[in-house]
Amino acid sequence: MPSPLLSEIYIYPVKSLAGIAVDRWPVTEKGLRYDRQWMLVDKNRKFLSQRRLPKMALIRTALSESCLTLSAPGLDDLVLPLEATNGESLECEIWHDRCLAHEVSTQANRWLSAFLHIDCKLVYQAEKTIRPVDPNYARPDDKVYFSDGFPFLILSESSLASLNRAMNLNYPMARFRPNLVLSGCDSYAEDNWRTISIGEISFRLPKPCARCSVPTIDPETAESGQEPLLTLSRIRKWNQKVYFGQNALHDNTGTLNIGDQVSIYKTGPKQPPIV
């Protein structure tokens, strides 16, 4: 059987806002460049996501060589510099982590607060800031921007096709917010993988991704439904959680390109252990 290939690459510059599909992208020490380097926080400096504010799905993102642009229905585009500014330093809360961030601008805060109808701030993580990955699954030098826990989420096209058949629906990959999408492998083959390479980058896959309510939100309308959690609860449930896709950590920097070959070096028991 031919080796799997990297078929799609997605970055999400602002945590929980819409992502961007790219053909090639650099990988830094913290993951894909700019991937969730920005984040929204509430007045208590706790992170905001679509779990709490589904309307965040409607804010589109775009990147140029020098700017991050946010677009939302009914508002003029918000154009922000990619280079860090000297914004106020804040300690923000993301799940069980407390990490240092910097406020982007009053203009950004007003724009986002007006669209989301909540008092919020846009913050970014400086390159020198260290947010370590959970040591139960990572090495001491593994670090990440504002992802939930890991720098990469890997999912195969065949796994989504299998889930769509089980739901009798045709959900797009965007529902599941992966970073790296692979083609040319069996459905849920990624459940067995432990060490792989994609092009010039080596990856460890320490744990499966437990899914929250975000995939139930239509990225085009921000409306919620029961799927895919209803079907995942039937076919992919273990220890009271449902799983879809694999979290991943990388061992080196470089560049990923669509079409890169995937090599599997180490496999193990299925994670999660679902037949």
mmCIF file of C-alpha atoms in Angstrom:
data_model
loop_
_atom_site.group_PDB
_atom_site.id
_atom_site.type_symbol
_atom_site.label_atom_id
_atom_site.label_comp_id
_atom_site.label_asym_id
_atom_site.label_seq_id
_atom_site.Cartn_x
_atom_site.Cartn_y
_atom_site.Cartn_z
ATOM 1 C CA MET A 1 0.000 0.000 0.000
ATOM 2 C CA PRO A 2 1.407 3.452 -0.890
ATOM 3 C CA SER A 3 2.489 5.668 2.000
ATOM 4 C CA PRO A 4 -0.019 8.194 3.332
ATOM 5 C CA LEU A 5 0.410 11.793 2.217
ATOM 6 C CA LEU A 6 -0.158 15.193 3.800
ATOM 7 C CA SER A 7 -3.249 16.491 1.986
ATOM 8 C CA GLU A 8 -4.250 19.614 3.948
ATOM 9 C CA ILE A 9 -2.604 22.093 6.328
ATOM 10 C CA TYR A 10 -4.599 24.454 8.541
ATOM 11 C CA ILE A 11 -3.479 27.226 10.839
ATOM 12 C CA TYR A 12 -5.653 29.105 13.326
ATOM 13 C CA PRO A 13 -3.912 32.394 14.141
ATOM 14 C CA VAL A 14 -6.462 33.350 16.810
ATOM 15 C CA LYS A 15 -7.622 30.582 19.113
ATOM 16 C CA SER A 16 -11.185 29.464 18.251
ATOM 17 C CA LEU A 17 -11.618 31.826 15.296
ATOM 18 C CA ALA A 18 -11.816 30.517 11.735
ATOM 19 C CA GLY A 19 -8.727 28.855 10.297
ATOM 20 C CA ILE A 20 -6.721 29.252 7.107
ATOM 21 C CA ALA A 21 -5.841 26.507 4.626
ATOM 22 C CA VAL A 22 -2.286 26.756 3.271
ATOM 23 C CA ASP A 23 -0.194 24.743 0.808
ATOM 24 C CA ARG A 24 3.087 24.990 2.708
ATOM 25 C CA TRP A 25 3.997 26.405 6.100
ATOM 26 C CA PRO A 26 7.004 26.716 8.410
ATOM 27 C CA VAL A 27 7.160 24.795 11.673
ATOM 28 C CA THR A 28 8.774 26.599 14.619
ATOM 29 C CA GLU A 29 9.653 25.372 18.097
ATOM 30 C CA LYS A 30 6.036 25.991 19.186
ATOM 31 C CA GLY A 31 4.341 24.427 16.162
ATOM 32 C CA LEU A 32 3.016 25.906 12.928
ATOM 33 C CA ARG A 33 4.091 29.536 12.692
ATOM 34 C CA TYR A 34 1.402 31.891 14.098
ATOM 35 C CA ASP A 35 -0.902 28.970 14.961
ATOM 36 C CA ARG A 36 -2.946 30.199 17.951
ATOM 37 C CA GLN A 37 -0.364 32.811 18.847
ATOM 38 C CA TRP A 38 -3.341 35.126 19.575
ATOM 39 C CA MET A 39 -6.247 34.476 21.934
ATOM 40 C CA LEU A 40 -9.324 36.210 23.328
ATOM 41 C CA VAL A 41 -9.762 36.559 27.088
ATOM 42 C CA ASP A 42 -12.681 37.812 29.164
ATOM 43 C CA LYS A 43 -12.607 40.448 31.893
ATOM 44 C CA ASN A 44 -11.224 37.829 34.294
ATOM 45 C CA ARG A 45 -8.411 37.040 31.829
ATOM 46 C CA LYS A 46 -9.787 33.550 31.129
ATOM 47 C CA PHE A 47 -9.589 32.316 27.567
ATOM 48 C CA LEU A 48 -12.660 32.444 25.349
ATOM 49 C CA SER A 49 -13.629 29.820 22.793
ATOM 50 C CA GLN A 50 -16.549 28.663 20.685
ATOM 51 C CA ARG A 51 -17.591 26.428 23.577
ATOM 52 C CA ARG A 52 -18.808 29.580 25.310
ATOM 53 C CA LEU A 53 -19.283 31.876 22.304
ATOM 54 C CA PRO A 54 -20.232 29.961 19.113
ATOM 55 C CA LYS A 55 -20.322 33.283 17.248
ATOM 56 C CA MET A 56 -16.514 33.258 17.300
ATOM 57 C CA ALA A 57 -16.747 30.807 14.386
ATOM 58 C CA LEU A 58 -17.938 33.643 12.139
ATOM 59 C CA ILE A 59 -14.764 35.715 12.536
ATOM 60 C CA ARG A 60 -12.478 34.979 9.597
ATOM 61 C CA THR A 61 -8.710 35.332 9.700
ATOM 62 C CA ALA A 62 -6.164 36.122 7.001
ATOM 63 C CA LEU A 63 -2.400 36.540 7.016
ATOM 64 C CA SER A 64 -0.090 38.579 4.841
ATOM 65 C CA GLU A 65 3.646 39.115 5.171
ATOM 66 C CA SER A 66 3.115 41.852 7.754
ATOM 67 C CA CYS A 67 -0.513 41.764 8.923
ATOM 68 C CA LEU A 68 -3.186 39.656 10.590
ATOM 69 C CA THR A 69 -6.654 40.618 9.332
ATOM 70 C CA LEU A 70 -9.908 39.766 11.105
ATOM 71 C CA SER A 71 -13.235 39.954 9.254
ATOM 72 C CA ALA A 72 -16.744 39.699 10.690
ATOM 73 C CA PRO A 73 -20.241 40.311 9.328
ATOM 74 C CA GLY A 74 -21.314 43.930 9.665
ATOM 75 C CA LEU A 75 -17.894 45.303 10.621
ATOM 76 C CA ASP A 76 -14.989 46.794 8.713
ATOM 77 C CA ASP A 77 -11.933 44.547 8.672
ATOM 78 C CA LEU A 78 -9.530 44.793 11.597
ATOM 79 C CA VAL A 79 -5.922 44.879 10.399
ATOM 80 C CA LEU A 80 -3.214 44.175 12.971
ATOM 81 C CA PRO A 81 0.582 44.024 12.664
ATOM 82 C CA LEU A 82 2.174 40.600 12.924
ATOM 83 C CA GLU A 83 5.182 41.985 14.694
ATOM 84 C CA ALA A 84 4.714 42.184 18.456
ATOM 85 C CA THR A 85 3.957 45.564 19.988
ATOM 86 C CA ASN A 86 4.643 46.648 23.551
ATOM 87 C CA GLY A 87 1.156 45.938 24.869
ATOM 88 C CA GLU A 88 0.310 45.537 28.529
ATOM 89 C CA SER A 89 1.573 42.284 30.027
ATOM 90 C CA LEU A 90 -1.186 40.043 31.413
ATOM 91 C CA GLU A 91 -1.255 36.684 33.177
ATOM 92 C CA CYS A 92 -4.011 34.732 31.442
ATOM 93 C CA GLU A 93 -5.726 31.461 32.250
ATOM 94 C CA ILE A 94 -6.103 28.707 29.669
ATOM 95 C CA TRP A 95 -7.519 25.499 31.111
ATOM 96 C CA HIS A 96 -5.218 24.618 34.032
ATOM 97 C CA ASP A 97 -2.357 26.803 32.801
ATOM 98 C CA ARG A 98 -1.534 30.348 33.725
ATOM 99 C CA CYS A 99 0.691 31.971 31.148
ATOM 100 C CA LEU A 100 2.032 35.375 30.219
ATOM 101 C CA ALA A 101 0.451 37.254 27.325
ATOM 102 C CA HIS A 102 0.413 40.804 25.979
ATOM 103 C CA GLU A 103 -2.579 42.948 25.086
ATOM 104 C CA VAL A 104 -2.690 43.760 21.369
ATOM 105 C CA SER A 105 -4.562 47.084 21.238
ATOM 106 C CA THR A 106 -7.599 48.976 22.493
ATOM 107 C CA GLN A 107 -8.872 49.060 18.894
ATOM 108 C CA ALA A 108 -8.809 45.256 18.708
ATOM 109 C CA ASN A 109 -10.583 44.940 22.053
ATOM 110 C CA ARG A 110 -13.371 47.290 20.979
ATOM 111 C CA TRP A 111 -13.835 45.566 17.607
ATOM 112 C CA LEU A 112 -14.100 42.086 19.109
ATOM 113 C CA SER A 113 -16.234 43.178 22.054
ATOM 114 C CA ALA A 114 -18.684 44.889 19.680
ATOM 115 C CA PHE A 115 -19.130 41.782 17.528
ATOM 116 C CA LEU A 116 -19.263 39.227 20.342
ATOM 117 C CA HIS A 117 -21.285 41.381 22.774
ATOM 118 C CA ILE A 118 -18.920 40.618 25.635
ATOM 119 C CA ASP A 119 -16.135 42.588 27.269
ATOM 120 C CA CYS A 120 -12.981 40.901 25.951
ATOM 121 C CA LYS A 121 -9.382 41.508 25.003
ATOM 122 C CA LEU A 122 -7.146 40.181 22.250
ATOM 123 C CA VAL A 123 -3.770 39.011 23.543
ATOM 124 C CA TYR A 124 -0.721 37.444 21.943
ATOM 125 C CA GLN A 125 2.112 35.255 23.117
ATOM 126 C CA ALA A 126 5.626 36.608 22.600
ATOM 127 C CA GLU A 127 8.166 34.270 21.047
ATOM 128 C CA LYS A 128 10.296 34.357 24.188
ATOM 129 C CA THR A 129 7.380 33.258 26.395
ATOM 130 C CA ILE A 130 7.527 29.595 27.375
ATOM 131 C CA ARG A 131 4.292 27.651 27.805
ATOM 132 C CA PRO A 132 5.282 24.004 28.360
ATOM 133 C CA VAL A 133 3.200 21.042 27.246
ATOM 134 C CA ASP A 134 1.738 18.740 29.919
ATOM 135 C CA PRO A 135 4.776 16.808 31.238
ATOM 136 C CA ASN A 136 2.678 13.630 31.457
ATOM 137 C CA TYR A 137 2.818 13.483 27.657
ATOM 138 C CA ALA A 138 5.758 15.623 26.653
ATOM 139 C CA ARG A 139 9.453 16.261 27.012
ATOM 140 C CA PRO A 140 10.783 19.139 29.113
ATOM 141 C CA ASP A 141 11.585 21.249 26.039
ATOM 142 C CA ASP A 142 8.181 20.821 24.318
ATOM 143 C CA LYS A 143 6.327 24.137 24.156
ATOM 144 C CA VAL A 144 3.171 25.496 22.579
ATOM 145 C CA TYR A 145 1.302 28.744 21.889
ATOM 146 C CA PHE A 146 -2.374 28.934 22.987
ATOM 147 C CA SER A 147 -3.587 25.548 21.711
ATOM 148 C CA ASP A 148 -5.652 23.586 24.210
ATOM 149 C CA GLY A 149 -2.653 21.408 24.987
ATOM 150 C CA PHE A 150 -0.614 20.273 21.986
ATOM 151 C CA PRO A 151 0.900 22.033 18.974
ATOM 152 C CA PHE A 152 -0.691 19.702 16.380
ATOM 153 C CA LEU A 153 -3.923 17.823 15.770
ATOM 154 C CA ILE A 154 -3.697 15.114 13.115
ATOM 155 C CA LEU A 155 -6.726 13.609 11.365
ATOM 156 C CA SER A 156 -7.104 11.416 8.299
ATOM 157 C CA GLU A 157 -9.530 11.935 5.423
ATOM 158 C CA SER A 158 -10.676 8.324 5.742
ATOM 159 C CA SER A 159 -11.554 8.767 9.430
ATOM 160 C CA LEU A 160 -13.821 11.691 8.560
ATOM 161 C CA ALA A 161 -15.339 9.713 5.671
ATOM 162 C CA SER A 162 -16.058 6.835 8.050
ATOM 163 C CA LEU A 163 -17.668 9.150 10.597
ATOM 164 C CA ASN A 164 -19.755 10.830 7.888
ATOM 165 C CA ARG A 165 -21.023 7.429 6.772
ATOM 166 C CA ALA A 166 -21.953 6.567 10.351
ATOM 167 C CA MET A 167 -23.839 9.886 10.692
ATOM 168 C CA ASN A 168 -25.293 9.749 7.156
ATOM 169 C CA LEU A 169 -24.070 13.331 6.810
ATOM 170 C CA ASN A 170 -21.306 15.136 4.942
ATOM 171 C CA TYR A 171 -19.506 17.319 7.460
ATOM 172 C CA PRO A 172 -16.451 19.244 6.203
ATOM 173 C CA MET A 173 -13.021 18.860 7.754
ATOM 174 C CA ALA A 174 -13.317 22.438 9.088
ATOM 175 C CA ARG A 175 -15.757 21.204 11.750
ATOM 176 C CA PHE A 176 -12.948 19.319 13.489
ATOM 177 C CA ARG A 177 -10.215 21.971 13.308
ATOM 178 C CA PRO A 178 -7.209 19.757 12.556
ATOM 179 C CA ASN A 179 -3.792 21.153 11.712
ATOM 180 C CA LEU A 180 -2.646 18.297 9.500
ATOM 181 C CA VAL A 181 -4.908 16.130 7.332
ATOM 182 C CA LEU A 182 -3.603 12.903 5.846
ATOM 183 C CA SER A 183 -4.771 10.886 2.854
ATOM 184 C CA GLY A 184 -4.024 7.338 1.711
ATOM 185 C CA CYS A 185 -4.516 5.432 4.976
ATOM 186 C CA ASP A 186 -7.291 3.346 6.511
ATOM 187 C CA SER A 187 -9.926 5.001 8.665
ATOM 188 C CA TYR A 188 -8.681 5.539 12.201
ATOM 189 C CA ALA A 189 -5.209 4.279 11.245
ATOM 190 C CA GLU A 190 -3.830 7.234 13.237
ATOM 191 C CA ASP A 191 -5.147 5.595 16.419
ATOM 192 C CA ASN A 192 -2.220 3.155 16.244
ATOM 193 C CA TRP A 193 0.575 5.539 15.350
ATOM 194 C CA ARG A 194 3.115 6.609 17.950
ATOM 195 C CA THR A 195 6.087 7.968 15.959
ATOM 196 C CA ILE A 196 5.841 9.242 12.397
ATOM 197 C CA SER A 197 7.448 11.730 10.036
ATOM 198 C CA ILE A 198 5.754 14.039 7.561
ATOM 199 C CA GLY A 199 8.260 15.305 5.051
ATOM 200 C CA GLU A 200 11.236 16.559 7.071
ATOM 201 C CA ILE A 201 9.389 16.837 10.399
ATOM 202 C CA SER A 202 9.284 14.031 13.002
ATOM 203 C CA PHE A 203 6.239 13.685 15.263
ATOM 204 C CA ARG A 204 5.219 11.886 18.445
ATOM 205 C CA LEU A 205 1.526 11.052 18.932
ATOM 206 C CA PRO A 206 1.133 10.717 22.707
ATOM 207 C CA LYS A 207 -2.651 10.737 23.104
ATOM 208 C CA PRO A 208 -5.957 10.892 21.220
ATOM 209 C CA CYS A 209 -7.988 14.075 21.080
ATOM 210 C CA ALA A 210 -11.030 14.133 23.368
ATOM 211 C CA ARG A 211 -13.699 16.149 21.596
ATOM 212 C CA CYS A 212 -15.787 18.938 23.100
ATOM 213 C CA SER A 213 -18.851 20.720 21.723
ATOM 214 C CA VAL A 214 -16.979 22.754 19.089
ATOM 215 C CA PRO A 215 -17.494 20.236 16.217
ATOM 216 C CA THR A 216 -21.270 20.560 16.759
ATOM 217 C CA ILE A 217 -21.020 24.222 15.634
ATOM 218 C CA ASP A 218 -21.503 24.929 11.935
ATOM 219 C CA PRO A 219 -18.497 27.103 10.978
ATOM 220 C CA GLU A 220 -20.581 28.910 8.345
ATOM 221 C CA THR A 221 -23.573 29.824 10.529
ATOM 222 C CA ALA A 222 -22.394 29.345 14.167
ATOM 223 C CA GLU A 223 -25.530 27.238 14.762
ATOM 224 C CA SER A 224 -25.202 24.132 16.956
ATOM 225 C CA GLY A 225 -26.650 20.651 16.638
ATOM 226 C CA GLN A 226 -26.261 17.204 18.168
ATOM 227 C CA GLU A 227 -23.817 15.750 15.667
ATOM 228 C CA PRO A 228 -21.087 14.617 15.572
ATOM 229 C CA LEU A 229 -21.073 14.073 19.349
ATOM 230 C CA LEU A 230 -24.187 11.899 19.179
ATOM 231 C CA THR A 231 -22.545 9.421 16.806
ATOM 232 C CA LEU A 232 -19.106 9.689 18.383
ATOM 233 C CA SER A 233 -20.693 8.790 21.723
ATOM 234 C CA ARG A 234 -21.948 5.612 20.080
ATOM 235 C CA ILE A 235 -18.825 4.539 18.207
ATOM 236 C CA ARG A 236 -15.836 6.380 19.757
ATOM 237 C CA LYS A 237 -16.529 6.624 23.482
ATOM 238 C CA TRP A 238 -14.089 5.534 26.167
ATOM 239 C CA ASN A 239 -13.887 6.475 29.854
ATOM 240 C CA GLN A 240 -16.828 8.875 29.462
ATOM 241 C CA LYS A 241 -15.154 10.866 26.666
ATOM 242 C CA VAL A 242 -15.366 10.727 22.871
ATOM 243 C CA TYR A 243 -12.259 10.799 20.681
ATOM 244 C CA PHE A 244 -11.511 11.824 17.122
ATOM 245 C CA GLY A 245 -8.010 12.545 15.827
ATOM 246 C CA GLN A 246 -4.605 12.420 17.474
ATOM 247 C CA ASN A 247 -2.647 15.090 19.321
ATOM 248 C CA ALA A 248 0.951 15.397 18.203
ATOM 249 C CA LEU A 249 4.295 16.888 19.207
ATOM 250 C CA HIS A 250 7.185 17.608 16.862
ATOM 251 C CA ASP A 251 10.891 16.926 17.291
ATOM 252 C CA ASN A 252 12.353 19.479 14.877
ATOM 253 C CA THR A 253 11.623 22.600 12.876
ATOM 254 C CA GLY A 254 11.356 22.902 9.106
ATOM 255 C CA THR A 255 8.627 23.286 6.506
ATOM 256 C CA LEU A 256 5.566 21.187 5.757
ATOM 257 C CA ASN A 257 4.189 20.939 2.222
ATOM 258 C CA ILE A 258 0.996 19.435 0.867
ATOM 259 C CA GLY A 259 2.021 16.183 -0.781
ATOM 260 C CA ASP A 260 4.711 15.382 1.787
ATOM 261 C CA GLN A 261 5.062 11.655 2.383
ATOM 262 C CA VAL A 262 4.108 10.201 5.754
ATOM 263 C CA SER A 263 6.326 7.483 7.233
ATOM 264 C CA ILE A 264 5.190 5.441 10.241
ATOM 265 C CA TYR A 265 8.082 4.351 12.468
ATOM 266 C CA LYS A 266 6.385 3.113 15.608
ATOM 267 C CA THR A 267 2.910 1.816 16.301
ATOM 268 C CA GLY A 268 1.137 0.622 19.431
ATOM 269 C CA PRO A 269 -2.248 -0.335 20.819
ATOM 270 C CA LYS A 270 -5.130 1.767 19.616
ATOM 271 C CA GLN A 271 -5.561 5.089 21.410
ATOM 272 C CA PRO A 272 -8.377 5.181 22.390
ATOM 273 C CA PRO A 273 -8.741 1.366 22.667
ATOM 274 C CA ILE A 274 -11.894 1.191 20.539
ATOM 275 C CA VAL A 275 -12.535 -1.577 18.024
#
